[in-house]
Amino acid sequence: MNYFDFYGITETFSPNAAQLKKQFYALSKQYHPDFFANEDDAKQQEILELSTLNNKAYQTLSDPNKVMEYILRTHNLVSEGAKPQLPADFLMEMMDINERLMEIEDKQQLANVTAEVLAIEGDINEELKSLTHNYTQLDDTAKESRLNDIANIYYRQKYLLRIKESLDTFAARL
């Protein structure tokens, strides 16, 4: 079952935290296994599955990164092992950063590359913020287009995460 449907909320990249928590606690009470201890095995299994679904839904919908991935997966725009087509200019920029990473010899060079990566990350986050801002008000066609743009950002973020992990490795060596 779709987590948004399960919680009775509209698909959004920024669910209302208070509403989410309230729904989580209400469903936790409703589907608490202890209240169904005298039921048959089938009913107990059903309640256990609903309780598990509630926990997973809350964990996902209360984390902005997990929400984005969940929505994109729901719309079949991301999957394990996918080979996304990233923009050529982004790939060239990442290749340049990777080359400079391999040539780092001191803390100042590391700081310069780190600052550049953080600036790129900030730009990506701003772009994501503008794309997700009014998502719920779009029609289905516009949502589909917007989701494709968000998927592109998702994959750029994943790529950038690998660069940041490399930076951490280099930082530990210096």
Short mmCIF file of C-alpha atoms in Angstrom, two decimals:
data_model
loop_
_atom_site.label_atom_id
_atom_site.label_comp_id
_atom_site.label_asym_id
_atom_site.label_seq_id
_atom_site.Cartn_x
_atom_site.Cartn_y
_atom_site.Cartn_z
CA MET A 1 0.00 0.00 0.00
CA ASN A 2 1.17 3.51 -0.82
CA TYR A 3 2.38 5.29 2.32
CA PHE A 4 0.58 8.51 1.42
CA ASP A 5 -2.69 6.63 0.92
CA PHE A 6 -2.13 4.71 4.15
CA TYR A 7 -1.78 8.00 6.06
CA GLY A 8 -4.59 9.67 4.12
CA ILE A 9 -2.41 12.53 2.91
CA THR A 10 -1.62 13.98 -0.50
CA GLU A 11 1.63 12.96 -2.15
CA THR A 12 4.09 15.71 -1.27
CA PHE A 13 7.82 16.13 -0.88
CA SER A 14 7.31 17.91 2.44
CA PRO A 15 4.60 16.26 4.54
CA ASN A 16 3.41 18.22 7.56
CA ALA A 17 5.50 16.82 10.43
CA ALA A 18 2.85 17.40 13.11
CA GLN A 19 0.10 15.81 11.01
CA LEU A 20 2.38 12.91 10.17
CA LYS A 21 3.26 12.26 13.82
CA LYS A 22 -0.40 12.51 14.86
CA GLN A 23 -1.43 9.98 12.21
CA PHE A 24 1.47 7.69 13.15
CA TYR A 25 0.40 7.62 16.81
CA ALA A 26 -3.27 7.13 15.94
CA LEU A 27 -2.44 4.18 13.68
CA SER A 28 0.03 2.81 16.24
CA LYS A 29 -2.82 2.61 18.74
CA GLN A 30 -5.27 1.24 16.18
CA TYR A 31 -2.90 -1.51 14.99
CA HIS A 32 -1.06 -2.34 18.18
CA PRO A 33 -0.63 -6.14 18.25
CA ASP A 34 -1.40 -6.36 21.99
CA PHE A 35 -5.00 -5.29 21.33
CA PHE A 36 -5.48 -8.31 19.06
CA ALA A 37 -3.89 -11.01 21.23
CA ASN A 38 -7.20 -12.92 21.47
CA GLU A 39 -7.84 -12.87 17.71
CA ASP A 40 -7.11 -15.77 15.37
CA ASP A 41 -3.69 -16.15 13.73
CA ALA A 42 -4.82 -14.60 10.44
CA LYS A 43 -6.07 -11.44 12.16
CA GLN A 44 -2.94 -11.20 14.30
CA GLN A 45 -0.77 -11.50 11.17
CA GLU A 46 -2.81 -8.81 9.41
CA ILE A 47 -2.42 -6.44 12.37
CA LEU A 48 1.30 -7.16 12.59
CA GLU A 49 1.66 -6.30 8.89
CA LEU A 50 -0.32 -3.07 9.34
CA SER A 51 1.78 -2.14 12.36
CA THR A 52 4.96 -2.76 10.37
CA LEU A 53 3.59 -0.74 7.45
CA ASN A 54 2.83 2.13 9.82
CA ASN A 55 6.40 2.12 11.17
CA LYS A 56 7.96 1.98 7.70
CA ALA A 57 5.66 4.69 6.39
CA TYR A 58 6.51 7.01 9.26
CA GLN A 59 10.26 6.39 8.95
CA THR A 60 10.08 7.16 5.24
CA LEU A 61 7.71 10.13 5.26
CA SER A 62 9.47 11.87 8.14
CA ASP A 63 12.83 11.97 6.31
CA PRO A 64 13.05 14.38 3.33
CA ASN A 65 15.63 12.26 1.48
CA LYS A 66 13.61 9.08 1.94
CA VAL A 67 10.43 10.88 0.85
CA MET A 68 12.08 11.96 -2.39
CA GLU A 69 13.39 8.48 -3.11
CA TYR A 70 10.04 6.91 -2.19
CA ILE A 71 8.05 9.18 -4.51
CA LEU A 72 10.50 8.62 -7.36
CA ARG A 73 10.39 4.84 -6.82
CA THR A 74 6.59 4.92 -6.68
CA HIS A 75 6.61 6.56 -10.11
CA ASN A 76 9.26 4.13 -11.41
CA LEU A 77 11.82 6.88 -11.96
CA VAL A 78 14.62 5.40 -9.85
CA SER A 79 15.69 1.83 -9.24
CA GLU A 80 18.66 -0.12 -7.96
CA GLY A 81 21.45 -0.37 -10.51
CA ALA A 82 19.87 2.19 -12.85
CA LYS A 83 22.24 3.98 -15.20
CA PRO A 84 20.87 7.52 -15.33
CA GLN A 85 21.67 9.97 -18.09
CA LEU A 86 23.26 12.82 -16.21
CA PRO A 87 23.82 16.18 -17.92
CA ALA A 88 27.15 16.35 -19.74
CA ASP A 89 28.14 19.63 -18.05
CA PHE A 90 27.57 18.08 -14.62
CA LEU A 91 29.65 15.02 -15.54
CA MET A 92 32.47 17.21 -16.84
CA GLU A 93 32.41 19.24 -13.64
CA MET A 94 32.56 16.04 -11.56
CA MET A 95 35.39 14.66 -13.69
CA ASP A 96 37.34 17.90 -13.11
CA ILE A 97 36.76 17.65 -9.35
CA ASN A 98 37.81 13.99 -9.33
CA GLU A 99 41.04 14.86 -11.15
CA ARG A 100 41.78 17.62 -8.66
CA LEU A 101 41.00 15.23 -5.82
CA MET A 102 43.70 12.87 -7.04
CA GLU A 103 46.20 15.74 -7.04
CA ILE A 104 45.52 17.02 -3.52
CA GLU A 105 48.71 17.46 -1.57
CA ASP A 106 47.75 19.70 1.35
CA LYS A 107 44.87 20.84 3.52
CA GLN A 108 44.38 24.08 1.58
CA GLN A 109 43.80 22.23 -1.69
CA LEU A 110 41.40 19.91 0.12
CA ALA A 111 39.57 22.91 1.58
CA ASN A 112 39.26 24.50 -1.88
CA VAL A 113 37.80 21.36 -3.47
CA THR A 114 35.52 20.82 -0.48
CA ALA A 115 34.19 24.37 -0.74
CA GLU A 116 33.49 23.89 -4.43
CA VAL A 117 31.66 20.61 -3.80
CA LEU A 118 29.58 22.19 -1.04
CA ALA A 119 28.68 25.08 -3.36
CA ILE A 120 27.54 22.62 -6.03
CA GLU A 121 25.54 20.74 -3.40
CA GLY A 122 23.93 24.01 -2.29
CA ASP A 123 22.95 24.86 -5.87
CA ILE A 124 21.45 21.39 -6.34
CA ASN A 125 19.50 21.71 -3.08
CA GLU A 126 18.14 25.11 -4.13
CA GLU A 127 17.07 23.68 -7.48
CA LEU A 128 15.38 20.77 -5.70
CA LYS A 129 13.61 23.14 -3.34
CA SER A 130 12.17 25.13 -6.24
CA LEU A 131 11.06 21.96 -8.05
CA THR A 132 9.30 20.47 -5.02
CA HIS A 133 7.80 23.70 -3.69
CA ASN A 134 4.43 23.67 -5.46
CA TYR A 135 4.39 20.04 -6.58
CA THR A 136 1.00 19.25 -5.04
CA GLN A 137 -0.70 22.00 -7.06
CA LEU A 138 0.46 20.73 -10.46
CA ASP A 139 -1.70 18.74 -12.86
CA ASP A 140 -0.66 15.16 -13.68
CA THR A 141 1.23 16.09 -16.86
CA ALA A 142 3.19 18.83 -15.11
CA LYS A 143 3.89 16.49 -12.17
CA GLU A 144 5.33 13.89 -14.52
CA SER A 145 7.67 16.44 -16.06
CA ARG A 146 8.61 17.79 -12.64
CA LEU A 147 9.30 14.28 -11.34
CA ASN A 148 11.72 13.66 -14.20
CA ASP A 149 13.62 16.82 -13.24
CA ILE A 150 13.63 15.74 -9.58
CA ALA A 151 14.92 12.28 -10.55
CA ASN A 152 17.79 14.00 -12.35
CA ILE A 153 18.62 15.87 -9.14
CA TYR A 154 18.33 12.66 -7.13
CA TYR A 155 20.99 11.00 -9.30
CA ARG A 156 23.22 14.09 -9.21
CA GLN A 157 22.97 14.06 -5.41
CA LYS A 158 23.98 10.39 -5.34
CA TYR A 159 26.97 11.14 -7.56
CA LEU A 160 27.93 14.09 -5.38
CA LEU A 161 27.66 11.92 -2.28
CA ARG A 162 30.38 9.64 -3.70
CA ILE A 163 32.58 12.71 -4.26
CA LYS A 164 31.98 13.83 -0.67
CA GLU A 165 32.93 10.35 0.58
CA SER A 166 36.19 10.64 -1.39
CA LEU A 167 36.79 14.03 0.21
CA ASP A 168 36.35 12.46 3.64
CA THR A 169 38.87 9.78 2.73
CA PHE A 170 41.40 12.38 1.61
CA ALA A 171 40.74 14.48 4.71
CA ALA A 172 41.55 11.49 6.93
CA ARG A 173 44.91 11.07 5.16
CA LEU A 174 46.04 14.68 5.61
#
